[in-house]
PDB file of C-alpha atoms in Angstrom:
ATOM      1  CA  MET A   1     120.281 109.913 100.749  1.00 59.00           C
ATOM      2  CA  GLU A   2     117.379 107.427 100.211  1.00 83.00           C
ATOM      3  CA  LYS A   3     113.770 108.679 100.029  1.00 92.00           C
ATOM      4  CA  TYR A   4     112.628 107.307 103.252  1.00 97.00           C
ATOM      5  CA  GLU A   5     115.727 107.901 105.432  1.00 96.00           C
ATOM      6  CA  TYR A   6     113.534 109.573 108.023  1.00 96.00           C
ATOM      7  CA  LEU A   7     111.905 106.231 108.838  1.00 97.00           C
ATOM      8  CA  LYS A   8     114.879 103.971 108.887  1.00 96.00           C
ATOM      9  CA  LYS A   9     115.125 104.266 112.752  1.00 96.00           C
ATOM     10  CA  TYR A  10     111.780 102.397 112.974  1.00 96.00           C
ATOM     11  CA  ILE A  11     112.906  99.279 111.268  1.00 97.00           C
ATOM     12  CA  ASN A  12     112.744  96.428 113.741  1.00 96.00           C
ATOM     13  CA  ASN A  13     111.658  99.023 116.389  1.00 94.00           C
ATOM     14  CA  GLU A  14     110.497  97.159 119.579  1.00 89.00           C
ATOM     15  CA  GLY A  15     109.532 100.270 121.536  1.00 84.00           C
ATOM     16  CA  ILE A  16     106.472 100.590 123.660  1.00 82.00           C
ATOM     17  CA  PRO A  17     103.224 100.864 121.685  1.00 83.00           C
ATOM     18  CA  PRO A  18     101.763 102.992 120.094  1.00 86.00           C
ATOM     19  CA  ARG A  19     104.998 102.937 117.994  1.00 92.00           C
ATOM     20  CA  ASN A  20     106.057 103.095 114.384  1.00 96.00           C
ATOM     21  CA  TRP A  21     107.642  99.781 113.296  1.00 96.00           C
ATOM     22  CA  PHE A  22     108.611  98.077 110.091  1.00 97.00           C
ATOM     23  CA  THR A  23     110.006  94.810 108.798  1.00 97.00           C
ATOM     24  CA  LYS A  24     111.962  94.859 105.590  1.00 96.00           C
ATOM     25  CA  VAL A  25     110.818  92.798 102.657  1.00 97.00           C
ATOM     26  CA  GLU A  26     113.137  90.758 100.418  1.00 97.00           C
ATOM     27  CA  VAL A  27     112.772  91.269  96.559  1.00 97.00           C
ATOM     28  CA  GLY A  28     112.082  87.537  96.189  1.00 97.00           C
ATOM     29  CA  SER A  29     108.980  87.705  98.371  1.00 97.00           C
ATOM     30  CA  ILE A  30     107.717  90.731  96.215  1.00 98.00           C
ATOM     31  CA  ASP A  31     108.355  88.616  92.983  1.00 98.00           C
ATOM     32  CA  THR A  32     106.545  85.606  94.391  1.00 98.00           C
ATOM     33  CA  ALA A  33     103.489  87.810  95.326  1.00 98.00           C
ATOM     34  CA  GLU A  34     103.439  89.363  92.018  1.00 97.00           C
ATOM     35  CA  LYS A  35     103.320  85.888  90.258  1.00 97.00           C
ATOM     36  CA  LYS A  36     100.546  84.951  92.479  1.00 97.00           C
ATOM     37  CA  ILE A  37      98.485  88.067  92.000  1.00 96.00           C
ATOM     38  CA  GLY A  38      99.128  88.255  88.157  1.00 96.00           C
ATOM     39  CA  PHE A  39     100.376  91.802  87.939  1.00 96.00           C
ATOM     40  CA  LYS A  40     103.141  94.125  89.202  1.00 96.00           C
ATOM     41  CA  PHE A  41     102.863  96.102  92.395  1.00 98.00           C
ATOM     42  CA  PRO A  42     103.361  99.918  91.842  1.00 97.00           C
ATOM     43  CA  ASN A  43     107.068 100.856  91.856  1.00 97.00           C
ATOM     44  CA  SER A  44     106.670 103.268  94.696  1.00 97.00           C
ATOM     45  CA  LEU A  45     105.251 100.550  96.926  1.00 98.00           C
ATOM     46  CA  ARG A  46     107.923  97.978  95.857  1.00 97.00           C
ATOM     47  CA  ASN A  47     110.635 100.589  96.636  1.00 97.00           C
ATOM     48  CA  PHE A  48     109.169 101.360  99.999  1.00 98.00           C
ATOM     49  CA  TRP A  49     109.141  97.690 101.013  1.00 98.00           C
ATOM     50  CA  LEU A  50     112.778  97.237  99.820  1.00 97.00           C
ATOM     51  CA  GLU A  51     113.934 100.367 101.571  1.00 97.00           C
ATOM     52  CA  ILE A  52     111.725 100.352 104.818  1.00 98.00           C
ATOM     53  CA  GLY A  53     109.324  97.424 104.693  1.00 98.00           C
ATOM     54  CA  TYR A  54     105.742  96.696 105.831  1.00 98.00           C
ATOM     55  CA  GLY A  55     104.558  97.799 109.142  1.00 97.00           C
ATOM     56  CA  CYS A  56     102.862 100.522 111.225  1.00 96.00           C
ATOM     57  CA  LEU A  57     103.108 104.379 110.873  1.00 96.00           C
ATOM     58  CA  CYS A  58     100.916 105.664 113.633  1.00 94.00           C
ATOM     59  CA  VAL A  59     103.016 108.198 115.265  1.00 94.00           C
ATOM     60  CA  SER A  60     103.997 111.418 113.547  1.00 94.00           C
ATOM     61  CA  LEU A  61     107.288 113.423 113.795  1.00 93.00           C
ATOM     62  CA  ASN A  62     105.467 115.965 116.228  1.00 90.00           C
ATOM     63  CA  SER A  63     104.271 112.950 118.308  1.00 88.00           C
ATOM     64  CA  ARG A  64     100.645 113.104 117.112  1.00 88.00           C
ATOM     65  CA  GLN A  65      99.357 109.565 117.186  1.00 89.00           C
ATOM     66  CA  THR A  66      96.465 107.464 116.305  1.00 83.00           C
ATOM     67  CA  ILE A  67      94.967 105.151 118.896  1.00 76.00           C
ATOM     68  CA  ASP A  68      91.888 103.989 117.043  1.00 82.00           C
ATOM     69  CA  HIS A  69      93.616 103.429 113.696  1.00 89.00           C
ATOM     70  CA  THR A  70      96.351 100.844 113.118  1.00 92.00           C
ATOM     71  CA  ASN A  71      97.800 102.609 110.003  1.00 96.00           C
ATOM     72  CA  THR A  72      99.512  99.367 108.735  1.00 97.00           C
ATOM     73  CA  ILE A  73     101.167  99.144 105.426  1.00 98.00           C
ATOM     74  CA  LEU A  74     100.510  95.576 104.322  1.00 98.00           C
ATOM     75  CA  SER A  75     103.112  93.082 103.239  1.00 98.00           C
ATOM     76  CA  PRO A  76     103.140  91.548  99.776  1.00 98.00           C
ATOM     77  CA  THR A  77     101.810  88.279 101.136  1.00 98.00           C
ATOM     78  CA  GLU A  78      98.949  89.877 103.003  1.00 98.00           C
ATOM     79  CA  ILE A  79      97.886  91.921  99.866  1.00 97.00           C
ATOM     80  CA  VAL A  80      97.845  88.618  97.839  1.00 97.00           C
ATOM     81  CA  ASP A  81      95.842  86.855 100.473  1.00 97.00           C
ATOM     82  CA  ILE A  82      93.265  89.622 100.598  1.00 97.00           C
ATOM     83  CA  THR A  83      93.111  89.872  96.896  1.00 95.00           C
ATOM     84  CA  LEU A  84      92.706  86.165  96.272  1.00 96.00           C
ATOM     85  CA  LEU A  85      91.061  84.962  99.437  1.00 96.00           C
ATOM     86  CA  LYS A  86      88.882  87.869 100.596  1.00 94.00           C
ATOM     87  CA  GLU A  87      87.373  87.308 103.942  1.00 93.00           C
ATOM     88  CA  GLU A  88      88.632  83.821 104.094  1.00 94.00           C
ATOM     89  CA  SER A  89      92.155  85.314 104.466  1.00 96.00           C
ATOM     90  CA  GLY A  90      91.254  86.501 107.878  1.00 94.00           C
ATOM     91  CA  LEU A  91      92.601  89.868 107.155  1.00 96.00           C
ATOM     92  CA  ILE A  92      89.499  91.661 105.823  1.00 95.00           C
ATOM     93  CA  LEU A  93      85.893  91.668 107.101  1.00 94.00           C
ATOM     94  CA  PRO A  94      82.814  90.899 104.876  1.00 94.00           C
ATOM     95  CA  GLU A  95      81.607  94.517 105.095  1.00 92.00           C
ATOM     96  CA  ALA A  96      84.903  95.795 103.414  1.00 93.00           C
ATOM     97  CA  VAL A  97      84.634  92.927 100.787  1.00 93.00           C
ATOM     98  CA  GLU A  98      81.265  94.670  99.802  1.00 93.00           C
ATOM     99  CA  TYR A  99      83.279  97.508  98.303  1.00 92.00           C
ATOM    100  CA  ILE A 100      84.880  94.908  95.973  1.00 90.00           C
ATOM    101  CA  GLU A 101      81.629  93.190  95.125  1.00 90.00           C
ATOM    102  CA  GLU A 102      79.939  96.655  94.487  1.00 91.00           C
ATOM    103  CA  GLY A 103      82.772  97.555  92.004  1.00 91.00           C
ATOM    104  CA  TYR A 104      84.372 100.415  93.937  1.00 93.00           C
ATOM    105  CA  ILE A 105      87.545  98.270  94.124  1.00 93.00           C
ATOM    106  CA  SER A 106      88.355  96.367  90.968  1.00 93.00           C
ATOM    107  CA  GLU A 107      90.210  93.030  90.647  1.00 90.00           C
ATOM    108  CA  THR A 108      93.304  94.839  89.623  1.00 93.00           C
ATOM    109  CA  ASP A 109      93.236  97.330  92.570  1.00 96.00           C
ATOM    110  CA  ILE A 110      95.247  96.435  95.749  1.00 97.00           C
ATOM    111  CA  ILE A 111      94.139  96.985  99.262  1.00 97.00           C
ATOM    112  CA  PHE A 112      97.605  97.933 100.729  1.00 98.00           C
ATOM    113  CA  PHE A 113      96.925 100.057 103.803  1.00 98.00           C
ATOM    114  CA  GLU A 114      94.768  98.995 106.788  1.00 97.00           C
ATOM    115  CA  ILE A 115      93.277 102.001 108.558  1.00 95.00           C
ATOM    116  CA  ALA A 116      91.455  99.972 111.296  1.00 92.00           C
ATOM    117  CA  ASP A 117      89.473  96.951 112.377  1.00 91.00           C
ATOM    118  CA  LEU A 118      90.038  94.825 109.194  1.00 92.00           C
ATOM    119  CA  SER A 119      87.263  96.861 107.677  1.00 92.00           C
ATOM    120  CA  SER A 120      88.749 100.280 106.575  1.00 94.00           C
ATOM    121  CA  PHE A 121      91.532 100.420 104.054  1.00 96.00           C
ATOM    122  CA  LEU A 122      93.198 102.503 101.385  1.00 97.00           C
ATOM    123  CA  VAL A 123      93.792 101.364  97.810  1.00 97.00           C
ATOM    124  CA  MET A 124      96.222 101.610  94.982  1.00 98.00           C
ATOM    125  CA  LYS A 125      95.362 101.006  91.433  1.00 97.00           C
ATOM    126  CA  PRO A 126      98.471  99.550  89.678  1.00 97.00           C
ATOM    127  CA  MET A 127      96.927  99.045  86.271  1.00 95.00           C
ATOM    128  CA  SER A 128      95.600 102.627  86.136  1.00 95.00           C
ATOM    129  CA  LYS A 129      97.061 105.808  84.700  1.00 96.00           C
ATOM    130  CA  LYS A 130      98.011 106.818  88.178  1.00 96.00           C
ATOM    131  CA  PRO A 131      99.539 103.538  89.732  1.00 97.00           C
ATOM    132  CA  ASN A 132     101.264 105.508  92.585  1.00 97.00           C
ATOM    133  CA  ALA A 133      98.167 107.410  93.896  1.00 98.00           C
ATOM    134  CA  ILE A 134      96.292 106.610  96.935  1.00 97.00           C
ATOM    135  CA  TYR A 135      92.500 106.144  97.038  1.00 97.00           C
ATOM    136  CA  ASN A 136      89.873 105.577  99.560  1.00 95.00           C
ATOM    137  CA  MET A 137      87.586 102.545  99.301  1.00 94.00           C
ATOM    138  CA  ILE A 138      85.081 104.566  97.188  1.00 94.00           C
ATOM    139  CA  GLY A 139      87.629 105.567  94.668  1.00 94.00           C
ATOM    140  CA  GLU A 140      88.363 109.181  95.737  1.00 94.00           C
ATOM    141  CA  THR A 141      91.967 110.219  95.622  1.00 95.00           C
ATOM    142  CA  VAL A 142      93.519 110.656  99.003  1.00 96.00           C
ATOM    143  CA  GLU A 143      96.967 111.527  97.740  1.00 97.00           C
ATOM    144  CA  GLU A 144      98.473 111.696  94.231  1.00 97.00           C
ATOM    145  CA  SER A 145     101.764 110.197  95.236  1.00 97.00           C
ATOM    146  CA  PHE A 146     102.731 107.364  97.579  1.00 98.00           C
ATOM    147  CA  GLU A 147     105.852 109.205  98.515  1.00 97.00           C
ATOM    148  CA  LYS A 148     103.885 112.268  99.479  1.00 97.00           C
ATOM    149  CA  PHE A 149     101.303 109.973 101.288  1.00 98.00           C
ATOM    150  CA  ILE A 150     104.008 108.550 103.561  1.00 98.00           C
ATOM    151  CA  TRP A 151     105.546 111.930 104.006  1.00 97.00           C
ATOM    152  CA  ARG A 152     102.309 113.442 105.218  1.00 96.00           C
ATOM    153  CA  LEU A 153     101.551 110.484 107.616  1.00 96.00           C
ATOM    154  CA  TYR A 154     104.770 111.146 109.390  1.00 96.00           C
ATOM    155  CA  HIS A 155     105.398 114.902 108.930  1.00 96.00           C
ATOM    156  CA  GLU A 156     101.787 116.146 109.242  1.00 94.00           C
ATOM    157  CA  SER A 157      99.486 113.723 111.024  1.00 93.00           C
ATOM    158  CA  PRO A 158      98.916 109.891 110.984  1.00 94.00           C
ATOM    159  CA  THR A 159      95.366 110.617 110.175  1.00 93.00           C
ATOM    160  CA  PHE A 160      95.732 113.397 107.569  1.00 93.00           C
ATOM    161  CA  TYR A 161      93.520 111.506 105.234  1.00 92.00           C
ATOM    162  CA  ILE A 162      90.478 112.104 107.439  1.00 88.00           C
ATOM    163  CA  ASP A 163      91.549 115.181 109.453  1.00 78.00           C
ATOM    164  CA  ASN A 164      90.065 117.679 106.930  1.00 60.00           C
ATOM    165  CA  VAL A 165      87.073 115.696 105.893  1.00 53.00           C
ATOM    166  CA  GLU A 166      83.826 117.438 107.147  1.00 46.00           C
ATOM    167  CA  ILE A 167      81.406 114.855 108.509  1.00 41.00           C
ATOM    168  CA  GLU A 168      77.905 116.114 108.476  1.00 43.00           C
ATOM    169  CA  GLU A 169      75.638 115.532 111.405  1.00 47.00           C
ATOM    170  CA  LYS A 170      73.321 112.531 111.207  1.00 48.00           C
ATOM    171  CA  PRO A 171      69.752 113.722 110.121  1.00 52.00           C
ATOM    172  CA  THR A 172      67.148 113.914 112.937  1.00 55.00           C
ATOM    173  CA  GLU A 173      64.225 111.847 112.881  1.00 57.00           C
ATOM    174  CA  GLU A 174      62.012 114.789 111.939  1.00 60.00           C
ATOM    175  CA  GLU A 175      64.373 115.358 108.902  1.00 52.00           C
ATOM    176  CA  LEU A 176      64.031 111.844 107.840  1.00 50.00           C
ATOM    177  CA  LEU A 177      60.349 111.888 108.158  1.00 56.00           C
ATOM    178  CA  ALA A 178      60.202 115.199 106.203  1.00 58.00           C
ATOM    179  CA  GLY A 179      61.919 113.338 103.330  1.00 54.00           C
ATOM    180  CA  THR A 180      65.346 115.000 103.575  1.00 47.00           C
ATOM    181  CA  PRO A 181      67.443 113.964 100.611  1.00 49.00           C
ATOM    182  CA  PRO A 182      69.878 111.071 101.422  1.00 52.00           C
ATOM    183  CA  ARG A 183      73.530 111.715 102.387  1.00 55.00           C
ATOM    184  CA  GLY A 184      76.177 111.245  99.799  1.00 59.00           C
ATOM    185  CA  GLU A 185      78.387 108.119  99.353  1.00 61.00           C
ATOM    186  CA  LEU A 186      81.416 109.724 101.051  1.00 60.00           C
ATOM    187  CA  TRP A 187      79.396 110.694 104.170  1.00 56.00           C
ATOM    188  CA  GLU A 188      78.019 107.059 104.384  1.00 65.00           C
ATOM    189  CA  TYR A 189      81.451 105.725 103.963  1.00 61.00           C
ATOM    190  CA  ILE A 190      83.194 107.895 106.693  1.00 62.00           C
ATOM    191  CA  ASN A 191      80.142 107.561 109.067  1.00 61.00           C
ATOM    192  CA  LYS A 192      80.383 103.699 108.789  1.00 64.00           C
ATOM    193  CA  ASN A 193      84.165 103.196 108.866  1.00 65.00           C
ATOM    194  CA  TYR A 194      85.710 105.892 110.999  1.00 60.00           C
ATOM    195  CA  HIS A 195      85.779 106.089 114.753  1.00 52.00           C
ATOM    196  CA  GLN A 196      85.767 109.440 116.557  1.00 47.00           C
ATOM    197  CA  MET A 197      89.221 110.668 117.130  1.00 42.00           C
TER     198      MET A 197
END
């Protein structure tokens, strides 16, 4: 049995949205994308494309679903376009590109998973010591393994990556005037990029 047998029923799925759907990827298109980008994609992502494909995983086994998030695993071509063209690709907004320009996402990292709105993404680091781990846009680990990441999206919750993140309340005007220390980077990132569920 293959790793992602539980998702095969969603290949070429044309059900009523919101739905899980995938389109398989040919090895030739992965090879072409790698030549353009200048390095290899992580093996776990390559294998997923070949077995299941690119597409949307927004409904879990227990029918939990995400409405505000697209939860799209990008195709090799889309990843190359985002990496090489940035906002000119039409696949990523300038506010997300800021994370690249500010050094949170390096030139050898790949934006592979769109959370929502062409502005919130998850990242893999193919040239690192953990090429199959999943990170948020400020470099914090979401999941150590791509396979476990996919499993959790489907078997736990399509938004597990934010379900347990505690979002602090915004400071009141009085707190700001009193010189309350600024919030941390994770709070700022979540507050800026995630909609209320």
